[in-house]
Amino acid sequence: MPFSDFLGNSRIVAALRGVLVTARVPHAMLFAGPRGVGKFTLARMFAQAANCQRLTDDFCGECGPCQTIFRLQNTSALVEQGLIERGEGADSATVERVPLVLETHPDVWAIVPDPVRLKNPVVRPILHVGQLRAVQRAAYFKPLARRRVFIIDGAETMRWDHANIFLKILEEPPETASLILLAPNP
Ligand SMILES: [Zn+2]
């Protein structure tokens, strides 16, 4: 399941493979494009390539990290599981204190707009400040494998004032972490 399986922009894939080879991996990236073009898939593949035990600028799809990170692709099941673990009747304080983080490998997190409750879904899920703070803190942890990768899906749903939480990451880039923001447009 290497990068060659990605049915999308080959120029972008080549650029991503390029940075993995130079070992000067950007600490923040933005994947912009309409829904359904494979932004999440590409971000997940990047996380696999950054942590694959056999390859450096691609991923084998078979080693431990490749397989566990692949399971991140099933976001809806992971969201459902996270909501159940948090409790379906979670109030707003609990939503911030127990941020919804999707994690199948300790080094790779995905955060998605939090639908808050299974039984009472909110009209427009957003990224909550608790989720952003959790990422900001974890970006400085040492990776278990090679690189911590944080996929921030629905980046356009975070509030402008909350986005400031990431300023520290931009000013003091963590050495071994990359943030990948996904949004419909830059
Ligand atoms: Zn691998």
mmCIF file with all atom_site columns, C-alpha atoms and ligand atoms in Angstrom:
data_model
loop_
_atom_site.group_PDB
_atom_site.id
_atom_site.type_symbol
_atom_site.label_atom_id
_atom_site.label_alt_id
_atom_site.label_comp_id
_atom_site.label_asym_id
_atom_site.label_entity_id
_atom_site.label_seq_id
_atom_site.pdbx_PDB_ins_code
_atom_site.Cartn_x
_atom_site.Cartn_y
_atom_site.Cartn_z
_atom_site.occupancy
_atom_site.B_iso_or_equiv
_atom_site.pdbx_formal_charge
_atom_site.auth_seq_id
_atom_site.auth_comp_id
_atom_site.auth_asym_id
_atom_site.auth_atom_id
_atom_site.pdbx_PDB_model_num
ATOM   1   C  CA . MET A 1 1   ? 0.000   0.000  0.000  1.00 0.00 ? 1   MET A CA 1
ATOM   2   C  CA . PRO A 1 2   ? 2.699   2.535  -0.897 1.00 0.00 ? 2   PRO A CA 1
ATOM   3   C  CA . PHE A 1 3   ? 2.283   6.124  -2.092 1.00 0.00 ? 3   PHE A CA 1
ATOM   4   C  CA . SER A 1 4   ? 1.814   4.783  -5.622 1.00 0.00 ? 4   SER A CA 1
ATOM   5   C  CA . ASP A 1 5   ? -1.651  3.661  -4.502 1.00 0.00 ? 5   ASP A CA 1
ATOM   6   C  CA . PHE A 1 6   ? -2.671  7.280  -4.022 1.00 0.00 ? 6   PHE A CA 1
ATOM   7   C  CA . LEU A 1 7   ? -4.959  8.274  -6.863 1.00 0.00 ? 7   LEU A CA 1
ATOM   8   C  CA . GLY A 1 8   ? -4.256  11.953 -6.817 1.00 0.00 ? 8   GLY A CA 1
ATOM   9   C  CA . ASN A 1 9   ? -1.769  14.715 -7.391 1.00 0.00 ? 9   ASN A CA 1
ATOM   10  C  CA . SER A 1 10  ? 1.528   12.964 -8.131 1.00 0.00 ? 10  SER A CA 1
ATOM   11  C  CA . ARG A 1 11  ? 3.443   16.254 -7.939 1.00 0.00 ? 11  ARG A CA 1
ATOM   12  C  CA . ILE A 1 12  ? 2.422   16.676 -4.299 1.00 0.00 ? 12  ILE A CA 1
ATOM   13  C  CA . VAL A 1 13  ? 3.304   13.070 -3.519 1.00 0.00 ? 13  VAL A CA 1
ATOM   14  C  CA . ALA A 1 14  ? 6.749   13.599 -5.068 1.00 0.00 ? 14  ALA A CA 1
ATOM   15  C  CA . ALA A 1 15  ? 7.232   16.733 -2.959 1.00 0.00 ? 15  ALA A CA 1
ATOM   16  C  CA . LEU A 1 16  ? 6.274   14.890 0.233  1.00 0.00 ? 16  LEU A CA 1
ATOM   17  C  CA . ARG A 1 17  ? 8.638   12.031 -0.554 1.00 0.00 ? 17  ARG A CA 1
ATOM   18  C  CA . GLY A 1 18  ? 11.324  14.619 -1.225 1.00 0.00 ? 18  GLY A CA 1
ATOM   19  C  CA . VAL A 1 19  ? 11.093  16.193 2.224  1.00 0.00 ? 19  VAL A CA 1
ATOM   20  C  CA . LEU A 1 20  ? 11.156  12.779 3.899  1.00 0.00 ? 20  LEU A CA 1
ATOM   21  C  CA . VAL A 1 21  ? 14.444  12.014 2.158  1.00 0.00 ? 21  VAL A CA 1
ATOM   22  C  CA . THR A 1 22  ? 16.122  15.275 3.162  1.00 0.00 ? 22  THR A CA 1
ATOM   23  C  CA . ALA A 1 23  ? 15.093  14.721 6.791  1.00 0.00 ? 23  ALA A CA 1
ATOM   24  C  CA . ARG A 1 24  ? 14.072  18.377 6.855  1.00 0.00 ? 24  ARG A CA 1
ATOM   25  C  CA . VAL A 1 25  ? 10.416  17.659 7.315  1.00 0.00 ? 25  VAL A CA 1
ATOM   26  C  CA . PRO A 1 26  ? 8.231   20.763 7.704  1.00 0.00 ? 26  PRO A CA 1
ATOM   27  C  CA . HIS A 1 27  ? 6.666   21.192 11.144 1.00 0.00 ? 27  HIS A CA 1
ATOM   28  C  CA . ALA A 1 28  ? 3.457   22.502 9.613  1.00 0.00 ? 28  ALA A CA 1
ATOM   29  C  CA . MET A 1 29  ? 1.737   21.795 6.315  1.00 0.00 ? 29  MET A CA 1
ATOM   30  C  CA . LEU A 1 30  ? -1.610  22.681 4.817  1.00 0.00 ? 30  LEU A CA 1
ATOM   31  C  CA . PHE A 1 31  ? -3.431  20.306 2.486  1.00 0.00 ? 31  PHE A CA 1
ATOM   32  C  CA . ALA A 1 32  ? -6.178  22.346 0.855  1.00 0.00 ? 32  ALA A CA 1
ATOM   33  C  CA . GLY A 1 33  ? -8.810  21.072 -1.516 1.00 0.00 ? 33  GLY A CA 1
ATOM   34  C  CA . PRO A 1 34  ? -12.485 20.170 -1.742 1.00 0.00 ? 34  PRO A CA 1
ATOM   35  C  CA . ARG A 1 35  ? -14.004 17.267 0.170  1.00 0.00 ? 35  ARG A CA 1
ATOM   36  C  CA . GLY A 1 36  ? -13.260 13.856 -1.226 1.00 0.00 ? 36  GLY A CA 1
ATOM   37  C  CA . VAL A 1 37  ? -9.949  14.545 -2.982 1.00 0.00 ? 37  VAL A CA 1
ATOM   38  C  CA . GLY A 1 38  ? -8.037  12.392 -0.505 1.00 0.00 ? 38  GLY A CA 1
ATOM   39  C  CA . LYS A 1 39  ? -6.476  14.954 1.825  1.00 0.00 ? 39  LYS A CA 1
ATOM   40  C  CA . PHE A 1 40  ? -6.905  12.709 4.863  1.00 0.00 ? 40  PHE A CA 1
ATOM   41  C  CA . THR A 1 41  ? -5.647  9.644  2.988  1.00 0.00 ? 41  THR A CA 1
ATOM   42  C  CA . LEU A 1 42  ? -2.535  11.501 1.871  1.00 0.00 ? 42  LEU A CA 1
ATOM   43  C  CA . ALA A 1 43  ? -1.892  12.822 5.393  1.00 0.00 ? 43  ALA A CA 1
ATOM   44  C  CA . ARG A 1 44  ? -2.245  9.301  6.793  1.00 0.00 ? 44  ARG A CA 1
ATOM   45  C  CA . MET A 1 45  ? 0.136   7.956  4.132  1.00 0.00 ? 45  MET A CA 1
ATOM   46  C  CA . PHE A 1 46  ? 2.634   10.661 5.040  1.00 0.00 ? 46  PHE A CA 1
ATOM   47  C  CA . ALA A 1 47  ? 2.407   9.611  8.696  1.00 0.00 ? 47  ALA A CA 1
ATOM   48  C  CA . GLN A 1 48  ? 3.077   6.007  7.666  1.00 0.00 ? 48  GLN A CA 1
ATOM   49  C  CA . ALA A 1 49  ? 6.073   6.970  5.514  1.00 0.00 ? 49  ALA A CA 1
ATOM   50  C  CA . ALA A 1 50  ? 7.469   9.113  8.346  1.00 0.00 ? 50  ALA A CA 1
ATOM   51  C  CA . ASN A 1 51  ? 7.351   6.102  10.680 1.00 0.00 ? 51  ASN A CA 1
ATOM   52  C  CA . CYS A 1 52  ? 7.767   3.044  8.430  1.00 0.00 ? 52  CYS A CA 1
ATOM   53  C  CA . GLN A 1 53  ? 10.390  0.638  9.745  1.00 0.00 ? 53  GLN A CA 1
ATOM   54  C  CA . ARG A 1 54  ? 11.566  -0.415 6.284  1.00 0.00 ? 54  ARG A CA 1
ATOM   55  C  CA . LEU A 1 55  ? 11.417  2.670  4.076  1.00 0.00 ? 55  LEU A CA 1
ATOM   56  C  CA . THR A 1 56  ? 12.292  6.317  4.509  1.00 0.00 ? 56  THR A CA 1
ATOM   57  C  CA . ASP A 1 57  ? 10.481  8.097  1.676  1.00 0.00 ? 57  ASP A CA 1
ATOM   58  C  CA . ASP A 1 58  ? 7.621   5.655  1.222  1.00 0.00 ? 58  ASP A CA 1
ATOM   59  C  CA . PHE A 1 59  ? 5.846   3.069  3.346  1.00 0.00 ? 59  PHE A CA 1
ATOM   60  C  CA . CYS A 1 60  ? 5.665   -0.721 3.136  1.00 0.00 ? 60  CYS A CA 1
ATOM   61  C  CA . GLY A 1 61  ? 2.167   -1.074 4.565  1.00 0.00 ? 61  GLY A CA 1
ATOM   62  C  CA . GLU A 1 62  ? 3.231   -4.221 6.383  1.00 0.00 ? 62  GLU A CA 1
ATOM   63  C  CA . CYS A 1 63  ? 5.441   -3.276 9.338  1.00 0.00 ? 63  CYS A CA 1
ATOM   64  C  CA . GLY A 1 64  ? 3.960   -2.550 12.771 1.00 0.00 ? 64  GLY A CA 1
ATOM   65  C  CA . PRO A 1 65  ? 3.732   1.257  12.490 1.00 0.00 ? 65  PRO A CA 1
ATOM   66  C  CA . CYS A 1 66  ? 2.381   1.071  8.915  1.00 0.00 ? 66  CYS A CA 1
ATOM   67  C  CA . GLN A 1 67  ? -0.411  -1.251 9.964  1.00 0.00 ? 67  GLN A CA 1
ATOM   68  C  CA . THR A 1 68  ? -1.439  0.533  13.133 1.00 0.00 ? 68  THR A CA 1
ATOM   69  C  CA . ILE A 1 69  ? -1.367  3.960  11.480 1.00 0.00 ? 69  ILE A CA 1
ATOM   70  C  CA . PHE A 1 70  ? -3.459  2.611  8.599  1.00 0.00 ? 70  PHE A CA 1
ATOM   71  C  CA . ARG A 1 71  ? -6.304  1.950  11.039 1.00 0.00 ? 71  ARG A CA 1
ATOM   72  C  CA . LEU A 1 72  ? -6.606  5.707  11.536 1.00 0.00 ? 72  LEU A CA 1
ATOM   73  C  CA . GLN A 1 73  ? -8.331  5.814  8.163  1.00 0.00 ? 73  GLN A CA 1
ATOM   74  C  CA . ASN A 1 74  ? -11.538 4.535  9.749  1.00 0.00 ? 74  ASN A CA 1
ATOM   75  C  CA . THR A 1 75  ? -12.308 7.887  11.325 1.00 0.00 ? 75  THR A CA 1
ATOM   76  C  CA . SER A 1 76  ? -16.056 7.467  11.793 1.00 0.00 ? 76  SER A CA 1
ATOM   77  C  CA . ALA A 1 77  ? -15.633 4.302  13.872 1.00 0.00 ? 77  ALA A CA 1
ATOM   78  C  CA . LEU A 1 78  ? -12.889 5.971  15.941 1.00 0.00 ? 78  LEU A CA 1
ATOM   79  C  CA . VAL A 1 79  ? -15.066 9.036  16.531 1.00 0.00 ? 79  VAL A CA 1
ATOM   80  C  CA . GLU A 1 80  ? -17.926 6.837  17.653 1.00 0.00 ? 80  GLU A CA 1
ATOM   81  C  CA . GLN A 1 81  ? -15.651 4.928  20.001 1.00 0.00 ? 81  GLN A CA 1
ATOM   82  C  CA . GLY A 1 82  ? -14.246 8.191  21.434 1.00 0.00 ? 82  GLY A CA 1
ATOM   83  C  CA . LEU A 1 83  ? -17.727 9.550  22.088 1.00 0.00 ? 83  LEU A CA 1
ATOM   84  C  CA . ILE A 1 84  ? -18.789 6.364  23.836 1.00 0.00 ? 84  ILE A CA 1
ATOM   85  C  CA . GLU A 1 85  ? -15.667 6.397  26.023 1.00 0.00 ? 85  GLU A CA 1
ATOM   86  C  CA . ARG A 1 86  ? -16.315 10.027 26.960 1.00 0.00 ? 86  ARG A CA 1
ATOM   87  C  CA . GLY A 1 87  ? -19.955 9.386  27.723 1.00 0.00 ? 87  GLY A CA 1
ATOM   88  C  CA . GLU A 1 88  ? -22.810 10.420 25.513 1.00 0.00 ? 88  GLU A CA 1
ATOM   89  C  CA . GLY A 1 89  ? -24.153 12.981 27.927 1.00 0.00 ? 89  GLY A CA 1
ATOM   90  C  CA . ALA A 1 90  ? -20.900 14.949 28.103 1.00 0.00 ? 90  ALA A CA 1
ATOM   91  C  CA . ASP A 1 91  ? -21.337 18.622 29.054 1.00 0.00 ? 91  ASP A CA 1
ATOM   92  C  CA . SER A 1 92  ? -19.242 21.393 27.526 1.00 0.00 ? 92  SER A CA 1
ATOM   93  C  CA . ALA A 1 93  ? -16.606 21.306 30.293 1.00 0.00 ? 93  ALA A CA 1
ATOM   94  C  CA . THR A 1 94  ? -16.131 17.570 29.775 1.00 0.00 ? 94  THR A CA 1
ATOM   95  C  CA . VAL A 1 95  ? -15.832 18.094 26.023 1.00 0.00 ? 95  VAL A CA 1
ATOM   96  C  CA . GLU A 1 96  ? -12.824 20.374 26.645 1.00 0.00 ? 96  GLU A CA 1
ATOM   97  C  CA . ARG A 1 97  ? -11.342 18.279 29.456 1.00 0.00 ? 97  ARG A CA 1
ATOM   98  C  CA . VAL A 1 98  ? -11.596 15.022 27.512 1.00 0.00 ? 98  VAL A CA 1
ATOM   99  C  CA . PRO A 1 99  ? -10.727 16.164 24.007 1.00 0.00 ? 99  PRO A CA 1
ATOM   100 C  CA . LEU A 1 100 ? -11.711 13.900 21.142 1.00 0.00 ? 100 LEU A CA 1
ATOM   101 C  CA . VAL A 1 101 ? -8.436  12.551 19.771 1.00 0.00 ? 101 VAL A CA 1
ATOM   102 C  CA . LEU A 1 102 ? -8.257  9.708  17.261 1.00 0.00 ? 102 LEU A CA 1
ATOM   103 C  CA . GLU A 1 103 ? -5.179  7.569  17.856 1.00 0.00 ? 103 GLU A CA 1
ATOM   104 C  CA . THR A 1 104 ? -4.257  4.100  16.644 1.00 0.00 ? 104 THR A CA 1
ATOM   105 C  CA . HIS A 1 105 ? -0.473  4.596  17.020 1.00 0.00 ? 105 HIS A CA 1
ATOM   106 C  CA . PRO A 1 106 ? 0.907   6.738  19.859 1.00 0.00 ? 106 PRO A CA 1
ATOM   107 C  CA . ASP A 1 107 ? 2.824   9.002  17.462 1.00 0.00 ? 107 ASP A CA 1
ATOM   108 C  CA . VAL A 1 108 ? 0.012   9.766  15.075 1.00 0.00 ? 108 VAL A CA 1
ATOM   109 C  CA . TRP A 1 109 ? -3.105  11.634 16.093 1.00 0.00 ? 109 TRP A CA 1
ATOM   110 C  CA . ALA A 1 110 ? -6.020  12.859 14.081 1.00 0.00 ? 110 ALA A CA 1
ATOM   111 C  CA . ILE A 1 111 ? -8.387  15.455 15.415 1.00 0.00 ? 111 ILE A CA 1
ATOM   112 C  CA . VAL A 1 112 ? -11.664 16.064 13.664 1.00 0.00 ? 112 VAL A CA 1
ATOM   113 C  CA . PRO A 1 113 ? -14.523 18.486 14.375 1.00 0.00 ? 113 PRO A CA 1
ATOM   114 C  CA . ASP A 1 114 ? -16.165 17.142 17.527 1.00 0.00 ? 114 ASP A CA 1
ATOM   115 C  CA . PRO A 1 115 ? -19.805 16.108 17.046 1.00 0.00 ? 115 PRO A CA 1
ATOM   116 C  CA . VAL A 1 116 ? -20.049 16.269 20.876 1.00 0.00 ? 116 VAL A CA 1
ATOM   117 C  CA . ARG A 1 117 ? -22.808 13.696 21.407 1.00 0.00 ? 117 ARG A CA 1
ATOM   118 C  CA . LEU A 1 118 ? -23.984 10.629 19.621 1.00 0.00 ? 118 LEU A CA 1
ATOM   119 C  CA . LYS A 1 119 ? -27.584 11.017 20.675 1.00 0.00 ? 119 LYS A CA 1
ATOM   120 C  CA . ASN A 1 120 ? -27.760 14.801 20.313 1.00 0.00 ? 120 ASN A CA 1
ATOM   121 C  CA . PRO A 1 121 ? -25.442 15.630 17.430 1.00 0.00 ? 121 PRO A CA 1
ATOM   122 C  CA . VAL A 1 122 ? -24.598 19.307 17.103 1.00 0.00 ? 122 VAL A CA 1
ATOM   123 C  CA . VAL A 1 123 ? -25.579 21.047 13.894 1.00 0.00 ? 123 VAL A CA 1
ATOM   124 C  CA . ARG A 1 124 ? -22.054 22.083 12.993 1.00 0.00 ? 124 ARG A CA 1
ATOM   125 C  CA . PRO A 1 125 ? -19.228 20.172 14.654 1.00 0.00 ? 125 PRO A CA 1
ATOM   126 C  CA . ILE A 1 126 ? -16.130 22.284 15.322 1.00 0.00 ? 126 ILE A CA 1
ATOM   127 C  CA . LEU A 1 127 ? -12.589 21.726 16.538 1.00 0.00 ? 127 LEU A CA 1
ATOM   128 C  CA . HIS A 1 128 ? -12.630 22.511 20.243 1.00 0.00 ? 128 HIS A CA 1
ATOM   129 C  CA . VAL A 1 129 ? -9.971  24.402 22.131 1.00 0.00 ? 129 VAL A CA 1
ATOM   130 C  CA . GLY A 1 130 ? -9.269  21.330 24.274 1.00 0.00 ? 130 GLY A CA 1
ATOM   131 C  CA . GLN A 1 131 ? -8.373  19.358 21.153 1.00 0.00 ? 131 GLN A CA 1
ATOM   132 C  CA . LEU A 1 132 ? -5.992  22.072 19.942 1.00 0.00 ? 132 LEU A CA 1
ATOM   133 C  CA . ARG A 1 133 ? -4.323  22.356 23.365 1.00 0.00 ? 133 ARG A CA 1
ATOM   134 C  CA . ALA A 1 134 ? -3.825  18.594 23.513 1.00 0.00 ? 134 ALA A CA 1
ATOM   135 C  CA . VAL A 1 135 ? -2.046  18.682 20.147 1.00 0.00 ? 135 VAL A CA 1
ATOM   136 C  CA . GLN A 1 136 ? 0.040   21.698 21.116 1.00 0.00 ? 136 GLN A CA 1
ATOM   137 C  CA . ARG A 1 137 ? 1.309   19.901 24.235 1.00 0.00 ? 137 ARG A CA 1
ATOM   138 C  CA . ALA A 1 138 ? 1.860   16.529 22.606 1.00 0.00 ? 138 ALA A CA 1
ATOM   139 C  CA . ALA A 1 139 ? 3.850   18.042 19.727 1.00 0.00 ? 139 ALA A CA 1
ATOM   140 C  CA . TYR A 1 140 ? 6.838   18.353 22.065 1.00 0.00 ? 140 TYR A CA 1
ATOM   141 C  CA . PHE A 1 141 ? 6.771   14.749 23.296 1.00 0.00 ? 141 PHE A CA 1
ATOM   142 C  CA . LYS A 1 142 ? 9.495   12.453 22.002 1.00 0.00 ? 142 LYS A CA 1
ATOM   143 C  CA . PRO A 1 143 ? 8.194   10.080 19.350 1.00 0.00 ? 143 PRO A CA 1
ATOM   144 C  CA . LEU A 1 144 ? 8.112   6.346  20.015 1.00 0.00 ? 144 LEU A CA 1
ATOM   145 C  CA . ALA A 1 145 ? 8.937   5.691  16.354 1.00 0.00 ? 145 ALA A CA 1
ATOM   146 C  CA . ARG A 1 146 ? 10.466  8.517  14.269 1.00 0.00 ? 146 ARG A CA 1
ATOM   147 C  CA . ARG A 1 147 ? 8.015   11.388 13.973 1.00 0.00 ? 147 ARG A CA 1
ATOM   148 C  CA . ARG A 1 148 ? 4.860   12.551 15.644 1.00 0.00 ? 148 ARG A CA 1
ATOM   149 C  CA . VAL A 1 149 ? 2.266   13.530 13.071 1.00 0.00 ? 149 VAL A CA 1
ATOM   150 C  CA . PHE A 1 150 ? -0.902  15.437 13.918 1.00 0.00 ? 150 PHE A CA 1
ATOM   151 C  CA . ILE A 1 151 ? -3.626  15.528 11.313 1.00 0.00 ? 151 ILE A CA 1
ATOM   152 C  CA . ILE A 1 152 ? -5.973  18.451 11.945 1.00 0.00 ? 152 ILE A CA 1
ATOM   153 C  CA . ASP A 1 153 ? -9.056  17.723 9.876  1.00 0.00 ? 153 ASP A CA 1
ATOM   154 C  CA . GLY A 1 154 ? -11.635 20.462 9.332  1.00 0.00 ? 154 GLY A CA 1
ATOM   155 C  CA . ALA A 1 155 ? -9.091  23.153 10.234 1.00 0.00 ? 155 ALA A CA 1
ATOM   156 C  CA . GLU A 1 156 ? -11.537 25.768 8.930  1.00 0.00 ? 156 GLU A CA 1
ATOM   157 C  CA . THR A 1 157 ? -13.858 25.008 11.871 1.00 0.00 ? 157 THR A CA 1
ATOM   158 C  CA . MET A 1 158 ? -11.469 26.245 14.564 1.00 0.00 ? 158 MET A CA 1
ATOM   159 C  CA . ARG A 1 159 ? -12.123 29.714 15.943 1.00 0.00 ? 159 ARG A CA 1
ATOM   160 C  CA . TRP A 1 160 ? -9.622  32.398 14.952 1.00 0.00 ? 160 TRP A CA 1
ATOM   161 C  CA . ASP A 1 161 ? -8.714  33.139 18.574 1.00 0.00 ? 161 ASP A CA 1
ATOM   162 C  CA . HIS A 1 162 ? -8.225  29.442 19.281 1.00 0.00 ? 162 HIS A CA 1
ATOM   163 C  CA . ALA A 1 163 ? -5.916  29.040 16.294 1.00 0.00 ? 163 ALA A CA 1
ATOM   164 C  CA . ASN A 1 164 ? -3.399  31.160 18.249 1.00 0.00 ? 164 ASN A CA 1
ATOM   165 C  CA . ILE A 1 165 ? -2.678  28.046 20.300 1.00 0.00 ? 165 ILE A CA 1
ATOM   166 C  CA . PHE A 1 166 ? -0.612  26.831 17.368 1.00 0.00 ? 166 PHE A CA 1
ATOM   167 C  CA . LEU A 1 167 ? 1.517   29.989 17.238 1.00 0.00 ? 167 LEU A CA 1
ATOM   168 C  CA . LYS A 1 168 ? 3.969   28.481 19.721 1.00 0.00 ? 168 LYS A CA 1
ATOM   169 C  CA . ILE A 1 169 ? 4.479   25.540 17.381 1.00 0.00 ? 169 ILE A CA 1
ATOM   170 C  CA . LEU A 1 170 ? 5.209   27.917 14.526 1.00 0.00 ? 170 LEU A CA 1
ATOM   171 C  CA . GLU A 1 171 ? 7.564   30.022 16.645 1.00 0.00 ? 171 GLU A CA 1
ATOM   172 C  CA . GLU A 1 172 ? 9.323   27.153 18.439 1.00 0.00 ? 172 GLU A CA 1
ATOM   173 C  CA . PRO A 1 173 ? 8.980   24.265 16.016 1.00 0.00 ? 173 PRO A CA 1
ATOM   174 C  CA . PRO A 1 174 ? 9.194   20.863 17.670 1.00 0.00 ? 174 PRO A CA 1
ATOM   175 C  CA . GLU A 1 175 ? 12.036  18.853 16.141 1.00 0.00 ? 175 GLU A CA 1
ATOM   176 C  CA . THR A 1 176 ? 10.186  15.626 15.680 1.00 0.00 ? 176 THR A CA 1
ATOM   177 C  CA . ALA A 1 177 ? 6.590   16.607 14.990 1.00 0.00 ? 177 ALA A CA 1
ATOM   178 C  CA . SER A 1 178 ? 4.587   17.712 11.995 1.00 0.00 ? 178 SER A CA 1
ATOM   179 C  CA . LEU A 1 179 ? 1.153   19.280 11.933 1.00 0.00 ? 179 LEU A CA 1
ATOM   180 C  CA . ILE A 1 180 ? -0.907  18.695 8.816  1.00 0.00 ? 180 ILE A CA 1
ATOM   181 C  CA . LEU A 1 181 ? -3.910  20.972 8.517  1.00 0.00 ? 181 LEU A CA 1
ATOM   182 C  CA . LEU A 1 182 ? -6.702  19.913 6.182  1.00 0.00 ? 182 LEU A CA 1
ATOM   183 C  CA . ALA A 1 183 ? -9.122  22.516 4.860  1.00 0.00 ? 183 ALA A CA 1
ATOM   184 C  CA . PRO A 1 184 ? -11.292 23.132 1.795  1.00 0.00 ? 184 PRO A CA 1
ATOM   185 C  CA . ASN A 1 185 ? -9.203  26.187 0.845  1.00 0.00 ? 185 ASN A CA 1
ATOM   186 C  CA . PRO A 1 186 ? -6.070  28.033 2.036  1.00 0.00 ? 186 PRO A CA 1
HETATM 187 ZN ZN . ZN  B 2 .   ? 6.178   0.059  6.942  1.00 0.00 ? 1   ZN  B ZN 1
#
